[in-house]
Short mmCIF file of C-alpha atoms in Angstrom, two decimals:
data_model
loop_
_atom_site.label_atom_id
_atom_site.label_comp_id
_atom_site.label_asym_id
_atom_site.label_seq_id
_atom_site.Cartn_x
_atom_site.Cartn_y
_atom_site.Cartn_z
CA UNK A 1 -0.18 -0.27 -0.12
CA UNK A 2 2.74 2.29 0.84
CA UNK A 3 4.32 1.37 -2.61
CA UNK A 4 1.23 2.74 -4.09
CA UNK A 5 1.11 5.86 -2.80
CA UNK A 6 4.24 6.78 -3.43
CA UNK A 7 3.57 5.85 -7.27
CA UNK A 8 0.39 7.96 -6.97
CA UNK A 9 2.31 11.14 -5.48
CA UNK A 10 4.72 10.63 -8.33
CA UNK A 11 2.40 11.16 -11.32
CA UNK A 12 0.19 13.95 -10.00
CA UNK A 13 2.85 16.61 -10.87
CA UNK A 14 1.84 16.58 -14.71
CA UNK A 15 -1.92 17.20 -14.51
CA UNK A 16 -3.00 20.37 -15.48
CA UNK A 17 -6.03 22.47 -14.61
CA UNK A 18 -9.64 21.11 -15.59
CA UNK A 19 -11.90 22.86 -17.83
CA UNK A 20 -14.37 25.95 -16.70
CA UNK A 21 -17.75 26.21 -18.84
CA UNK A 22 -17.10 28.00 -21.89
CA UNK A 23 -19.70 28.51 -25.17
CA UNK A 24 -17.65 30.37 -27.41
CA UNK A 25 -14.07 29.45 -29.63
CA UNK A 26 -11.37 31.55 -29.25
CA UNK A 27 -10.22 33.36 -31.78
CA UNK A 28 -8.52 31.81 -35.03
CA UNK A 29 -9.52 28.98 -37.54
CA UNK A 30 -11.52 25.68 -36.73
CA UNK A 31 -11.96 22.63 -38.83
CA UNK A 32 -12.93 19.32 -38.74
CA UNK A 33 -10.51 18.02 -41.64
CA UNK A 34 -9.06 15.49 -39.56
CA UNK A 35 -11.77 14.25 -38.05
CA UNK A 36 -13.08 13.44 -41.69
CA UNK A 37 -10.25 12.35 -43.16
CA UNK A 38 -9.98 8.81 -41.45
CA UNK A 39 -13.87 8.61 -40.39
CA UNK A 40 -14.18 5.80 -43.06
CA UNK A 41 -11.68 3.62 -42.46
CA UNK A 42 -12.15 3.91 -38.37
CA UNK A 43 -15.64 2.56 -39.24
CA UNK A 44 -17.60 6.01 -39.20
CA UNK A 45 -19.64 7.80 -41.34
CA UNK A 46 -17.85 10.55 -42.84
CA UNK A 47 -19.07 14.10 -41.12
CA UNK A 48 -19.83 16.86 -43.11
CA UNK A 49 -16.59 19.38 -43.91
CA UNK A 50 -16.92 21.72 -40.98
CA UNK A 51 -14.44 25.30 -41.36
CA UNK A 52 -15.16 28.52 -39.07
CA UNK A 53 -13.34 31.59 -38.67
CA UNK A 54 -13.95 33.06 -35.53
CA UNK A 55 -12.50 36.89 -34.88
CA UNK A 56 -11.33 38.23 -31.67
CA UNK A 57 -14.69 39.68 -31.18
CA UNK A 58 -16.25 36.35 -30.77
CA UNK A 59 -18.27 36.80 -34.10
CA UNK A 60 -17.75 33.59 -36.50
CA UNK A 61 -18.04 32.93 -40.56
CA UNK A 62 -18.05 30.19 -42.60
CA UNK A 63 -14.82 29.67 -45.10
CA UNK A 64 -13.66 27.21 -47.38
CA UNK A 65 -10.31 25.94 -47.60
CA UNK A 66 -8.60 28.35 -48.92
CA UNK A 67 -9.76 30.78 -46.87
CA UNK A 68 -12.30 32.70 -48.42
CA UNK A 69 -15.91 33.42 -46.73
CA UNK A 70 -18.48 31.58 -47.57
CA UNK A 71 -21.69 33.64 -45.50
CA UNK A 72 -21.23 36.77 -43.33
CA UNK A 73 -19.65 37.15 -39.66
CA UNK A 74 -22.59 36.15 -36.95
CA UNK A 75 -22.68 36.59 -33.25
CA UNK A 76 -23.96 33.91 -30.73
CA UNK A 77 -22.74 30.86 -30.55
CA UNK A 78 -21.52 28.55 -33.62
CA UNK A 79 -24.77 26.25 -34.12
CA UNK A 80 -23.81 22.40 -32.72
CA UNK A 81 -20.82 23.65 -30.61
CA UNK A 82 -19.97 21.76 -27.44
CA UNK A 83 -17.21 20.48 -25.88
CA UNK A 84 -15.83 17.38 -26.60
CA UNK A 85 -16.61 14.31 -24.16
CA UNK A 86 -13.94 14.83 -21.01
CA UNK A 87 -13.84 18.58 -22.14
CA UNK A 88 -11.06 17.62 -24.49
CA UNK A 89 -11.71 20.25 -27.02
CA UNK A 90 -15.03 20.84 -29.44
CA UNK A 91 -17.19 19.14 -31.95
CA UNK A 92 -19.94 21.17 -33.80
CA UNK A 93 -22.76 18.40 -34.38
CA UNK A 94 -20.69 15.56 -32.87
CA UNK A 95 -17.47 16.11 -35.58
CA UNK A 96 -14.44 17.12 -33.44
CA UNK A 97 -12.59 20.56 -34.81
CA UNK A 98 -9.27 21.87 -34.10
CA UNK A 99 -8.07 25.32 -33.90
CA UNK A 100 -5.33 25.98 -37.37
CA UNK A 101 -2.24 27.43 -36.42
CA UNK A 102 -1.50 29.90 -39.26
CA UNK A 103 0.95 29.64 -41.51
CA UNK A 104 2.48 31.96 -44.84
CA UNK A 105 4.08 30.52 -47.40
CA UNK A 106 6.03 30.93 -50.71
CA UNK A 107 5.95 28.69 -53.94
CA UNK A 108 8.30 28.75 -57.19
CA UNK A 109 7.10 26.74 -60.28
CA UNK A 110 9.31 26.42 -63.42
CA UNK A 111 7.85 27.94 -66.38
CA UNK A 112 7.09 25.66 -69.47
CA UNK A 113 9.78 28.07 -71.37
CA UNK A 114 13.42 28.30 -70.27
CA UNK A 115 15.34 31.59 -70.41
CA UNK A 116 17.05 33.07 -73.87
CA UNK A 117 20.37 31.62 -72.78
CA UNK A 118 18.57 28.07 -72.06
CA UNK A 119 18.53 28.40 -68.01
CA UNK A 120 15.12 27.61 -66.44
CA UNK A 121 12.74 30.24 -65.32
CA UNK A 122 10.50 30.57 -62.65
CA UNK A 123 7.63 31.96 -61.37
CA UNK A 124 7.20 32.94 -57.66
CA UNK A 125 4.18 33.91 -55.31
CA UNK A 126 5.12 34.94 -51.55
CA UNK A 127 2.99 36.01 -48.78
CA UNK A 128 0.55 33.22 -49.44
CA UNK A 129 -1.64 32.57 -45.77
CA UNK A 130 -2.48 29.23 -45.35
CA UNK A 131 -3.38 27.14 -42.28
CA UNK A 132 -2.51 23.65 -40.92
CA UNK A 133 -6.08 22.01 -40.75
CA UNK A 134 -6.50 21.53 -44.48
CA UNK A 135 -5.60 25.02 -45.70
CA UNK A 136 -5.15 25.53 -49.28
CA UNK A 137 -3.42 27.86 -51.58
CA UNK A 138 -3.98 28.04 -55.14
CA UNK A 139 -0.81 29.51 -57.65
CA UNK A 140 -2.08 30.04 -61.28
CA UNK A 141 0.50 29.34 -63.56
CA UNK A 142 -0.87 32.39 -66.00
CA UNK A 143 -0.27 30.14 -68.80
CA UNK A 144 2.86 30.87 -68.51
CA UNK A 145 3.74 27.27 -65.74
CA UNK A 146 1.32 24.94 -64.89
CA UNK A 147 -1.15 25.61 -62.24
CA UNK A 148 -0.67 24.10 -59.03
CA UNK A 149 -2.46 24.36 -55.50
CA UNK A 150 -0.31 23.48 -51.89
CA UNK A 151 -2.33 21.82 -49.07
CA UNK A 152 -1.26 21.60 -45.57
CA UNK A 153 -2.50 19.20 -42.74
CA UNK A 154 -1.36 18.40 -39.14
CA UNK A 155 -2.17 14.67 -39.81
CA UNK A 156 -3.43 12.50 -37.30
CA UNK A 157 -3.88 9.17 -38.16
CA UNK A 158 -6.71 6.74 -37.67
CA UNK A 159 -6.64 5.14 -34.71
CA UNK A 160 -4.61 2.02 -34.38
CA UNK A 161 -1.84 2.95 -36.79
CA UNK A 162 1.88 3.35 -35.99
CA UNK A 163 2.24 6.43 -38.13
CA UNK A 164 3.30 9.36 -36.08
CA UNK A 165 1.59 12.74 -36.38
CA UNK A 166 3.31 14.89 -39.04
CA UNK A 167 2.97 17.90 -40.08
CA UNK A 168 2.47 17.55 -43.77
CA UNK A 169 3.02 19.86 -46.94
CA UNK A 170 1.09 18.21 -50.28
CA UNK A 171 1.26 19.51 -54.17
CA UNK A 172 -1.39 19.04 -56.00
CA UNK A 173 -1.85 19.62 -60.16
CA UNK A 174 -5.27 18.38 -61.58
CA UNK A 175 -6.46 16.53 -58.40
CA UNK A 176 -7.51 18.06 -55.51
CA UNK A 177 -7.26 15.42 -53.89
CA UNK A 178 -4.37 12.68 -54.68
CA UNK A 179 -1.19 14.65 -54.37
CA UNK A 180 1.58 15.03 -56.68
CA UNK A 181 4.41 14.65 -53.99
CA UNK A 182 4.09 15.80 -49.97
CA UNK A 183 6.99 16.18 -47.48
CA UNK A 184 6.84 15.47 -43.74
CA UNK A 185 7.79 17.21 -40.64
CA UNK A 186 6.94 16.92 -36.89
CA UNK A 187 3.77 17.91 -36.00
CA UNK A 188 5.33 21.04 -33.99
CA UNK A 189 7.87 22.42 -36.85
CA UNK A 190 7.66 25.84 -37.45
CA UNK A 191 9.05 25.20 -41.14
CA UNK A 192 8.23 22.76 -43.65
CA UNK A 193 9.59 22.55 -47.54
CA UNK A 194 9.63 20.54 -50.25
CA UNK A 195 11.47 20.68 -53.76
CA UNK A 196 10.62 18.78 -56.76
CA UNK A 197 12.98 20.28 -58.87
CA UNK A 198 9.73 21.91 -61.37
CA UNK A 199 8.32 23.24 -58.27
CA UNK A 200 9.38 24.33 -54.69
CA UNK A 201 8.39 26.12 -51.89
CA UNK A 202 7.88 25.80 -48.07
CA UNK A 203 5.41 27.23 -45.35
CA UNK A 204 6.42 29.19 -42.12
CA UNK A 205 4.18 29.04 -39.03
CA UNK A 206 3.35 32.51 -38.76
CA UNK A 207 3.71 34.11 -35.25
CA UNK A 208 0.61 34.48 -33.48
CA UNK A 209 0.42 36.97 -30.78
CA UNK A 210 -0.19 35.38 -26.85
CA UNK A 211 -3.63 36.16 -25.72
CA UNK A 212 -4.12 38.32 -22.65
CA UNK A 213 -6.75 38.89 -19.99
CA UNK A 214 -9.92 36.47 -20.13
CA UNK A 215 -9.00 34.88 -23.18
CA UNK A 216 -5.61 33.83 -21.76
CA UNK A 217 -7.13 32.35 -18.97
CA UNK A 218 -9.38 30.52 -21.05
CA UNK A 219 -7.10 29.18 -23.07
CA UNK A 220 -4.55 27.61 -20.25
CA UNK A 221 -8.37 25.92 -18.66
CA UNK A 222 -9.06 24.72 -22.15
CA UNK A 223 -5.16 23.51 -22.29
CA UNK A 224 -5.63 21.75 -18.62
CA UNK A 225 -8.99 20.01 -20.02
CA UNK A 226 -7.20 18.18 -23.16
CA UNK A 227 -4.38 17.17 -21.04
CA UNK A 228 -6.67 15.23 -18.57
CA UNK A 229 -8.74 13.83 -21.22
CA UNK A 230 -5.89 12.38 -23.25
CA UNK A 231 -4.57 11.45 -20.10
CA UNK A 232 -6.88 9.34 -18.96
CA UNK A 233 -7.53 7.59 -22.48
CA UNK A 234 -3.47 7.32 -22.53
CA UNK A 235 -3.44 8.70 -25.87
CA UNK A 236 0.54 9.40 -25.31
CA UNK A 237 1.49 10.66 -28.88
CA UNK A 238 -1.35 13.59 -28.70
CA UNK A 239 -0.56 14.27 -25.05
CA UNK A 240 3.44 15.05 -26.15
CA UNK A 241 1.76 17.54 -28.39
CA UNK A 242 0.37 19.47 -25.06
CA UNK A 243 4.37 20.06 -23.71
CA UNK A 244 7.16 22.01 -24.98
CA UNK A 245 10.30 19.86 -26.05
CA UNK A 246 12.31 21.70 -23.00
CA UNK A 247 9.26 20.81 -20.52
CA UNK A 248 10.65 19.84 -16.88
CA UNK A 249 8.05 17.58 -14.50
CA UNK A 250 9.36 18.20 -10.40
CA UNK A 251 6.59 15.97 -8.48
CA UNK A 252 6.88 15.53 -5.09
CA UNK A 253 9.00 12.41 -4.48
CA UNK A 254 10.55 11.93 -7.92
CA UNK A 255 14.13 13.28 -9.34
CA UNK A 256 13.63 15.99 -11.72
CA UNK A 257 12.42 14.90 -15.43
CA UNK A 258 13.71 17.07 -18.12
CA UNK A 259 11.98 16.62 -21.59
CA UNK A 260 8.98 15.79 -23.02
CA UNK A 261 9.78 12.49 -23.81
CA UNK A 262 11.13 11.99 -20.45
CA UNK A 263 7.66 13.18 -18.99
CA UNK A 264 5.56 11.04 -21.17
CA UNK A 265 7.15 7.67 -20.58
CA UNK A 266 7.09 8.50 -16.55
CA UNK A 267 3.44 9.19 -17.05
CA UNK A 268 2.81 5.79 -19.08
CA UNK A 269 3.93 3.46 -16.20
CA UNK A 270 0.92 3.31 -14.46
CA UNK A 271 -1.02 2.27 -17.69
CA UNK A 272 1.66 0.04 -18.90
CA UNK A 273 1.79 -1.80 -15.63
CA UNK A 274 -1.83 -2.29 -15.66
CA UNK A 275 -3.29 0.15 -13.67
CA UNK A 276 -5.57 3.39 -14.52
CA UNK A 277 -6.10 6.98 -13.46
CA UNK A 278 -8.01 9.41 -12.63
CA UNK A 279 -7.89 13.20 -12.09
CA UNK A 280 -9.58 15.85 -10.77
CA UNK A 281 -8.68 19.62 -10.21
CA UNK A 282 -10.28 22.43 -8.36
CA UNK A 283 -8.77 25.82 -10.36
CA UNK A 284 -7.11 28.50 -8.08
CA UNK A 285 -5.76 30.98 -10.51
CA UNK A 286 -5.02 31.32 -13.97
CA UNK A 287 -3.41 33.84 -15.60
CA UNK A 288 -0.61 35.33 -18.34
CA UNK A 289 1.94 37.41 -18.59
CA UNK A 290 3.58 38.07 -22.05
CA UNK A 291 4.22 34.74 -23.46
CA UNK A 292 3.96 32.87 -20.30
CA UNK A 293 0.61 31.43 -18.34
CA UNK A 294 0.75 30.49 -14.90
CA UNK A 295 -1.95 28.07 -13.19
CA UNK A 296 -2.57 27.20 -9.66
CA UNK A 297 -4.70 24.78 -8.72
CA UNK A 298 -5.68 22.02 -6.14
CA UNK A 299 -5.78 18.13 -7.63
CA UNK A 300 -7.14 14.69 -6.38
CA UNK A 301 -5.76 11.79 -8.20
CA UNK A 302 -6.95 7.90 -7.62
CA UNK A 303 -5.06 5.33 -9.39
CA UNK A 304 -6.36 1.99 -9.23
CA UNK A 305 -4.62 -1.60 -10.38
CA UNK A 306 -6.84 -4.64 -10.58
CA UNK A 307 -7.63 -6.76 -7.60
CA UNK A 308 -6.48 -3.59 -5.38
CA UNK A 309 -8.57 -0.65 -3.65
CA UNK A 310 -7.69 2.63 -4.90
CA UNK A 311 -4.98 5.00 -3.87
CA UNK A 312 -5.77 8.35 -3.72
CA UNK A 313 -3.54 11.69 -2.96
CA UNK A 314 -4.19 15.65 -2.83
CA UNK A 315 -2.23 18.31 -3.06
CA UNK A 316 -1.23 21.09 -5.18
CA UNK A 317 0.30 21.73 -8.66
CA UNK A 318 1.92 24.80 -9.70
CA UNK A 319 1.80 24.89 -13.62
CA UNK A 320 3.59 27.60 -16.22
CA UNK A 321 2.84 27.28 -19.80
CA UNK A 322 4.83 28.92 -23.30
CA UNK A 323 3.04 30.43 -25.84
CA UNK A 324 4.10 28.60 -29.01
CA UNK A 325 2.85 28.15 -32.43
CA UNK A 326 -0.38 29.58 -31.34
CA UNK A 327 -1.13 27.55 -28.30
CA UNK A 328 -0.69 27.53 -24.74
CA UNK A 329 2.62 24.26 -24.38
CA UNK A 330 2.89 22.90 -20.69
CA UNK A 331 6.64 24.06 -19.91
CA UNK A 332 7.24 23.61 -16.06
CA UNK A 333 5.17 21.40 -13.92
CA UNK A 334 5.72 21.82 -9.90
CA UNK A 335 3.67 19.41 -7.44
CA UNK A 336 3.56 18.92 -3.70
CA UNK A 337 1.30 16.83 -1.27
CA UNK A 338 -0.94 19.14 0.73
CA UNK A 339 -3.47 17.84 3.96
CA UNK A 340 -6.10 20.95 2.97
CA UNK A 341 -6.15 20.12 -0.86
CA UNK A 342 -9.54 18.50 -1.89
CA UNK A 343 -10.77 18.53 -5.17
CA UNK A 344 -14.54 18.26 -5.20
CA UNK A 345 -15.61 15.72 -8.09
#
């Protein structure tokens, strides 16, 4: 029993703040591209495509994959909007939507005719705005080069796939679905590029200023809700994407862990050993200053192994987030056990 209590205490430090009620999406572009892409492979009906742009003032409008509006700005809640089960993000009409990271791209395409000296001649288009949740950009050849388009996805593969999540840049000619070629990068990469000899280009993540005030607090709460749901589900790849690469975990009774991969390996131990864990949080403070967010919370955690009673611990966590790539990433995590800390379920 003492060993189980020690093990429970070693795990509580990485659990962020749970969600508070929200009825509006944070500003940005939201799509269900990843939910639709492998739906049929997973035995689900393919949902209708959803692409929504939300303004800083809370108004929203439908858009297409090229970012062009398909309707007027509207006020009020997006029809069908609801939190995902466990508070891990959002859905519209039951289909998961994800907030896109803006990117800025450039593309150069070899012209049909060479220069007078016989060397290849190229077009160039720069400052092309796109986003990583199915965003597309058309690059017309104007009769002197092939008409092409590019597409960006932050791919999450079908359930059961061994492929790792990836940021993917696709190049299309005549077929908008089947790509001529594509290039992969890490899902948190700030740059992805491709060179096919007849075309070349790259896309860089656009700098998005960190939110402040109530918007920052809401974003920190949402980040914590996603953490809780993904941890309890054992979705380690998705959980890894919520951490900064240089994250540090300092939890009571355990040596300091440095690096997101080391932290995930630590968090897996209960489930890999056949156990399960549930976490509850009671927020005490969530605020941001510049590019960092700060959260304090009371926690309660229960770890259960088959044939044994649950072991519970309670305490407080201090979490520091870093704003990167348009989202709050967990960067520093400290916790302690506290006799006055209990979290209501």
